[in-house]
Short mmCIF file of C-alpha atoms in Angstrom, two decimals:
data_model
loop_
_atom_site.label_atom_id
_atom_site.label_comp_id
_atom_site.label_asym_id
_atom_site.label_seq_id
_atom_site.Cartn_x
_atom_site.Cartn_y
_atom_site.Cartn_z
CA MET A 1 7.43 18.05 25.35
CA GLU A 2 10.63 17.65 27.39
CA PHE A 3 12.28 14.34 28.22
CA THR A 4 13.62 13.08 31.51
CA LYS A 5 15.05 9.66 32.39
CA LYS A 6 12.01 8.96 34.57
CA PHE A 7 9.66 9.90 31.73
CA LEU A 8 11.44 7.58 29.32
CA ARG A 9 11.72 4.68 31.76
CA ALA A 10 7.91 4.59 32.03
CA LYS A 11 7.84 3.37 28.41
CA SER A 12 9.97 0.29 29.23
CA PRO A 13 12.82 0.88 26.76
CA CYS A 14 15.46 -1.79 26.18
CA ALA A 15 18.39 -1.67 28.60
CA ASP A 16 20.97 -0.74 25.96
CA GLY A 17 18.83 2.05 24.55
CA PHE A 18 18.06 3.47 27.97
CA ARG A 19 21.74 3.50 28.97
CA TRP A 20 22.72 5.28 25.76
CA PHE A 21 19.92 7.80 26.10
CA SER A 22 20.85 8.51 29.74
CA ARG A 23 24.45 9.24 28.76
CA HIS A 24 23.82 11.36 25.69
CA VAL A 25 20.48 13.15 26.16
CA GLU A 26 20.14 15.55 29.05
CA ASP A 27 16.99 15.82 31.15
CA GLY A 28 14.74 18.57 29.77
CA THR A 29 15.76 18.00 26.14
CA GLY A 30 12.96 18.70 23.65
CA TYR A 31 11.19 15.89 21.80
CA GLN A 32 12.46 16.63 18.29
CA GLU A 33 15.94 17.41 19.61
CA ALA A 34 16.00 13.97 21.23
CA LEU A 35 14.95 12.34 17.94
CA ASP A 36 17.64 14.26 16.05
CA THR A 37 20.30 13.25 18.59
CA LEU A 38 19.45 9.58 18.12
CA VAL A 39 19.42 9.83 14.31
CA ASN A 40 22.72 11.73 14.20
CA ALA A 41 24.28 9.01 16.34
CA GLY A 42 23.11 6.32 13.93
CA ARG A 43 20.44 4.99 16.31
CA VAL A 44 17.62 5.33 13.81
CA GLU A 45 15.64 2.33 15.13
CA ASP A 46 15.66 3.87 18.61
CA ALA A 47 14.40 7.15 17.16
CA CYS A 48 11.57 5.34 15.34
CA TRP A 49 10.71 3.51 18.57
CA LEU A 50 10.62 6.81 20.48
CA LEU A 51 8.29 8.34 17.88
CA ALA A 52 6.00 5.30 18.05
CA GLN A 53 5.81 5.61 21.84
CA PHE A 54 5.17 9.35 22.15
CA GLY A 55 3.30 10.04 18.92
CA PRO A 56 3.11 12.93 16.46
CA THR A 57 3.31 16.68 16.94
CA ASN A 58 2.01 19.61 14.87
CA ALA A 59 5.52 20.75 13.94
CA VAL A 60 6.34 21.29 10.25
CA LEU A 61 9.71 20.76 8.60
CA ALA A 62 9.58 22.94 5.47
CA VAL A 63 12.64 23.02 3.17
CA ASP A 64 13.46 23.40 -0.52
CA ALA A 65 15.11 19.96 -0.85
CA LEU A 66 15.96 17.16 1.53
CA GLU A 67 18.87 14.74 1.26
CA ALA A 68 20.04 12.84 4.33
CA GLU A 69 21.15 9.48 5.70
CA ALA A 70 17.91 9.20 7.70
CA ILE A 71 15.01 11.41 8.82
CA VAL A 72 12.75 10.87 11.84
CA PHE A 73 10.45 13.85 12.35
CA ALA A 74 7.52 14.00 14.75
CA GLY A 75 5.36 16.31 12.64
CA THR A 76 4.83 16.96 8.91
CA VAL A 77 7.65 16.97 6.34
CA GLU A 78 7.04 19.43 3.48
CA VAL A 79 9.68 19.67 0.74
CA ARG A 80 9.29 21.90 -2.28
CA GLY A 81 11.64 19.71 -4.32
CA SER A 82 12.63 16.05 -3.94
CA ILE A 83 13.40 13.87 -0.93
CA ASP A 84 16.32 11.43 -1.10
CA VAL A 85 17.11 9.44 2.05
CA ALA A 86 19.74 6.69 2.18
CA THR A 87 17.88 4.60 4.77
CA VAL A 88 14.61 5.56 6.52
CA ILE A 89 12.28 8.52 6.48
CA GLN A 90 9.56 8.45 9.14
CA ALA A 91 7.13 11.27 9.90
CA GLY A 92 4.61 11.41 12.71
CA ARG A 93 2.13 13.06 10.35
CA SER A 94 2.32 13.65 6.56
CA ILE A 95 5.10 13.60 3.98
CA ARG A 96 4.74 15.94 0.98
CA ALA A 97 7.19 16.58 -1.83
CA GLY A 98 7.08 18.75 -4.95
CA GLY A 99 9.37 16.22 -6.64
CA GLY A 100 10.05 12.53 -6.00
CA LEU A 101 10.46 10.56 -2.78
CA ARG A 102 13.23 7.97 -2.56
CA ALA A 103 14.39 5.94 0.45
CA GLY A 104 16.79 3.05 0.82
CA SER A 105 15.06 0.97 3.47
CA GLY A 106 11.69 2.43 4.42
CA ILE A 107 9.10 5.20 4.23
CA VAL A 108 6.64 5.60 7.11
CA ALA A 109 4.04 8.34 7.56
CA GLY A 110 1.51 8.52 10.38
CA GLU A 111 -0.89 10.21 7.94
CA GLY A 112 -0.75 10.61 4.14
CA ILE A 113 2.00 10.78 1.52
CA ARG A 114 1.69 13.11 -1.49
CA VAL A 115 4.43 13.58 -4.09
CA ALA A 116 4.60 15.18 -7.51
CA GLY A 117 7.10 12.61 -8.79
CA SER A 118 7.69 8.91 -8.06
CA ILE A 119 7.91 6.99 -4.78
CA ILE A 120 10.77 4.47 -4.65
CA VAL A 121 11.88 2.26 -1.78
CA SER A 122 14.98 0.26 -2.76
CA GLN A 123 15.07 -2.40 -0.03
CA GLY A 124 12.25 -1.86 2.47
CA THR A 125 8.59 -1.06 2.98
CA LEU A 126 6.10 1.76 2.49
CA GLN A 127 3.59 2.46 5.28
CA ALA A 128 1.04 5.26 5.52
CA GLY A 129 -1.75 6.02 7.96
CA GLY A 130 -3.69 7.83 5.22
CA ASP A 131 -3.73 8.09 1.41
CA VAL A 132 -0.65 7.60 -0.76
CA ARG A 133 -0.57 9.58 -4.00
CA ALA A 134 2.17 9.84 -6.62
CA ASP A 135 1.85 11.87 -9.82
CA TRP A 136 4.30 9.41 -11.40
CA GLY A 137 4.85 5.80 -10.30
CA VAL A 138 5.43 3.73 -7.17
CA GLU A 139 8.01 0.97 -6.77
CA VAL A 140 8.62 -0.73 -3.43
CA GLU A 141 10.92 -3.68 -2.82
CA GLY A 142 8.95 -4.82 0.25
CA ASP A 143 5.35 -4.45 1.44
CA ILE A 144 2.98 -1.54 0.89
CA THR A 145 0.57 -0.92 3.77
CA CYS A 146 -1.87 1.96 3.43
CA ALA A 147 -4.80 2.97 5.66
CA GLY A 148 -6.36 4.98 2.84
CA ASP A 149 -6.30 4.96 -0.97
CA LEU A 150 -3.29 4.31 -3.20
CA ARG A 151 -3.18 6.48 -6.33
CA ALA A 152 -0.46 6.57 -8.99
CA ALA A 153 -0.55 7.98 -12.52
CA TRP A 154 2.04 5.49 -13.78
CA ASP A 155 2.92 1.89 -12.80
CA VAL A 156 2.74 0.49 -9.28
CA VAL A 157 5.25 -2.29 -8.60
CA CYS A 158 5.18 -3.99 -5.20
CA HIS A 159 7.62 -6.85 -4.57
CA GLY A 160 5.94 -7.80 -1.28
CA LYS A 161 2.39 -7.68 0.07
CA LEU A 162 -0.06 -4.94 -0.92
CA GLN A 163 -2.57 -4.17 1.85
CA LEU A 164 -5.02 -1.26 1.50
CA LYS A 165 -7.86 -0.14 3.75
CA GLY A 166 -9.11 2.02 0.90
CA GLY A 167 -8.96 1.46 -2.85
CA ALA A 168 -6.30 1.57 -5.57
CA PHE A 169 -6.27 3.72 -8.71
CA VAL A 170 -3.36 2.93 -11.05
CA GLY A 171 -2.84 4.84 -14.30
CA GLN A 172 -0.76 2.16 -16.01
CA ASP A 173 0.18 -1.40 -14.86
CA LEU A 174 -0.12 -2.93 -11.39
CA ILE A 175 2.47 -5.64 -10.63
CA VAL A 176 2.44 -7.32 -7.20
CA HIS A 177 4.62 -10.28 -6.20
CA GLY A 178 2.89 -10.91 -2.86
CA PRO A 179 -0.75 -11.23 -1.78
CA VAL A 180 -3.15 -8.33 -2.36
CA GLU A 181 -5.82 -7.29 0.15
CA CYS A 182 -7.89 -4.24 -0.75
CA ASP A 183 -10.92 -3.31 1.36
CA LYS A 184 -12.51 -1.14 -1.34
CA GLY A 185 -12.23 -1.08 -5.14
CA LEU A 186 -9.33 -1.69 -7.51
CA ARG A 187 -9.06 0.20 -10.81
CA VAL A 188 -6.08 -0.35 -13.14
CA SER A 189 -5.84 1.28 -16.58
CA GLY A 190 -3.21 -1.16 -17.86
CA HIS A 191 -2.52 -4.80 -16.97
CA LEU A 192 -2.80 -6.40 -13.54
CA THR A 193 -0.10 -9.02 -12.89
CA GLY A 194 0.19 -10.96 -9.65
CA ALA A 195 1.73 -14.06 -8.15
CA GLU A 196 -0.36 -14.78 -5.04
CA SER A 197 -4.02 -14.37 -4.04
CA LEU A 198 -5.88 -11.13 -4.70
CA ARG A 199 -8.96 -10.18 -2.67
CA VAL A 200 -10.95 -6.95 -3.07
CA GLY A 201 -13.93 -5.90 -0.95
CA GLN A 202 -15.67 -4.07 -3.81
CA GLY A 203 -15.12 -4.24 -7.57
CA ILE A 204 -12.17 -4.76 -9.92
CA VAL A 205 -11.85 -2.88 -13.23
CA VAL A 206 -8.76 -3.51 -15.37
CA GLY A 207 -8.19 -2.01 -18.80
CA GLY A 208 -5.88 -4.82 -19.95
CA ALA A 209 -5.44 -8.42 -18.79
CA ILE A 210 -5.47 -10.01 -15.35
CA ALA A 211 -2.80 -12.70 -15.12
CA GLY A 212 -0.60 -14.64 -12.74
CA VAL A 213 -2.63 -14.31 -9.54
CA ALA A 214 -3.45 -17.38 -7.47
CA HIS A 215 -7.07 -16.97 -6.31
CA LEU A 216 -8.99 -13.91 -7.56
CA GLU A 217 -11.91 -12.64 -5.47
CA ALA A 218 -14.09 -9.51 -5.48
CA GLY A 219 -17.11 -8.63 -3.35
CA TRP A 220 -18.73 -6.90 -6.36
CA GLY A 221 -17.95 -7.49 -10.04
CA ILE A 222 -14.76 -8.12 -12.01
CA LYS A 223 -14.16 -6.55 -15.45
CA ALA A 224 -11.08 -6.84 -17.68
CA GLY A 225 -10.55 -5.38 -21.15
CA GLU A 226 -8.59 -8.46 -22.15
CA SER A 227 -8.40 -11.98 -20.66
CA ILE A 228 -8.57 -13.17 -17.05
CA HIS A 229 -6.18 -16.05 -16.27
CA THR A 230 -5.52 -17.28 -12.73
CA GLN A 231 -3.73 -20.17 -11.07
CA GLY A 232 -6.69 -20.82 -8.74
CA ALA A 233 -10.39 -19.96 -8.40
CA ILE A 234 -12.16 -16.86 -9.74
CA LYS A 235 -14.92 -15.55 -7.45
CA ALA A 236 -17.13 -12.51 -8.06
CA GLY A 237 -19.95 -11.35 -5.80
CA GLU A 238 -21.77 -10.05 -8.89
CA SER A 239 -20.89 -10.16 -12.62
CA LEU A 240 -17.77 -11.18 -14.56
CA CYS A 241 -16.69 -9.60 -17.84
CA ALA A 242 -13.59 -10.10 -20.00
CA GLY A 243 -12.74 -9.06 -23.53
CA GLY A 244 -10.98 -12.40 -24.01
CA GLU A 245 -11.05 -15.67 -22.06
CA ILE A 246 -11.89 -16.29 -18.42
CA CYS A 247 -9.73 -19.20 -17.23
CA ALA A 248 -9.31 -20.50 -13.68
CA GLY A 249 -6.46 -22.80 -12.70
CA PRO A 250 -6.64 -26.56 -13.36
CA GLY A 251 -9.31 -28.13 -11.17
CA TYR A 252 -10.63 -24.77 -9.91
CA GLY A 253 -13.98 -23.14 -10.62
CA VAL A 254 -15.30 -19.83 -11.89
CA TYR A 255 -18.03 -18.28 -9.73
CA ALA A 256 -20.21 -15.24 -10.43
CA GLY A 257 -23.15 -13.95 -8.37
CA LEU A 258 -21.92 -15.29 -5.04
CA ASN A 259 -23.39 -12.31 -3.19
CA VAL A 260 -26.77 -12.13 -4.99
CA GLN A 261 -29.82 -14.39 -5.14
CA GLN A 262 -29.89 -17.01 -7.88
CA GLN A 263 -33.13 -15.65 -9.35
CA THR A 264 -31.31 -12.36 -10.11
CA TRP A 265 -28.40 -13.96 -11.99
CA GLU A 266 -29.68 -12.79 -15.38
CA ALA A 267 -29.19 -9.18 -14.32
CA SER A 268 -26.64 -9.32 -11.49
CA ALA A 269 -24.47 -12.38 -12.19
CA GLN A 270 -23.75 -12.02 -15.89
CA VAL A 271 -20.66 -13.70 -17.31
CA TRP A 272 -19.27 -12.22 -20.54
CA SER A 273 -16.31 -13.81 -22.36
CA ARG A 274 -15.40 -15.08 -25.82
CA GLU A 275 -16.07 -18.67 -24.78
CA ARG A 276 -18.00 -20.18 -21.92
CA PRO A 277 -15.49 -20.47 -19.05
CA GLU A 278 -14.52 -24.04 -18.30
CA GLY A 279 -15.54 -24.84 -14.73
CA LEU A 280 -18.25 -22.14 -14.53
CA ARG A 281 -20.03 -23.04 -11.30
CA SER A 282 -22.40 -20.10 -10.85
CA GLY A 283 -23.67 -17.12 -12.83
CA MET A 284 -25.14 -16.88 -16.34
CA TRP A 285 -22.86 -16.91 -19.38
CA LEU A 286 -24.18 -14.54 -22.04
CA GLY A 287 -21.47 -14.85 -24.69
CA ALA A 288 -18.84 -12.38 -25.88
CA SER A 289 -18.99 -8.95 -24.33
CA PRO A 290 -20.77 -6.41 -26.56
CA LEU A 291 -18.00 -3.97 -25.60
CA HIS A 292 -15.33 -6.38 -26.86
CA PRO A 293 -16.66 -8.10 -30.02
#
C-alpha cells in the first residue's frame, strides 16, 4: 500500500495531522514507512490513528529483542526475547514474545497476545482482539479489554475495568479495582478480590475466597473454596457453594437457581455453606459443603 495526500484526505484526518503528513511524508511512501515516520517524529497518536483507519497487514517484525520509545506496526510482532516499550506498542495483528512484555502507557493488538513472561502496563490499558496469554502474571494500571480468553499462570491485577468476551483462567489471585464483565466462565486458583460489580455469563470457580466485590452475578453456578463476601447482592443462575460463609451486603439478598425452574432447586439450585446465608431469597440450603467439612 502506498500513500498519497488524496488517499489520506479521504479518511478525514485532523487539519494539523494532515498538514504535518503533507510536509514530511512524500506521495508513494509505503504504509509501514509512513507509520515509522510518524513514530520517529513523536506523533505516536497519529500513527495509531492511521493504523486504525487502514487496518492490518500480513507483515512480520521478527527480532531477538525489542526496546524502543514506541512501536506501531501494521502486522505481527514476534520477539524471541522480551519487549520493553517506554510508551505504546500497537500491532495490527498479534504480539508474541519469548520473554516479558512491558509498556509505559498502552498495549494494543488487533489479534492475540502471547508471552512467556509477564505483561505489565505501567500507566495505561491493555487491549486485544483475540486471546491474551502470559506464562507469568499480568498487571495493568488501566483497563483490560479482550475479545477472547485471558490466561495467566500467576496473578492478574487490573486497576481499571476488566472486560472479556471469552473467559478468564488465573493460576493465582485475581485482583480488579473496577467492574468485571466476562461473557464466559471465570476460574481463579487463588483468591478473587474486587471493588465494583462482577458479572459472568457462565460459571465462577475460585479456589480461595471471593471478597470486596459490589454485586456478584453468574449465569451458571458460583463455587468458592473459602467464603463469599460481597457489598451487594449475590445472584447465581444455578447453585452456590462456599467452604465458609456466604454473605451479601447489608439489606441485599442471596439468590440461587435464578435460571432454573423452582421444582428443580433440589438438584440445580443447591446452596452449600457453613451456615444458612442471611437473606437467602431463592435456592435450597443443604448445609456445609461435603467438600469443605
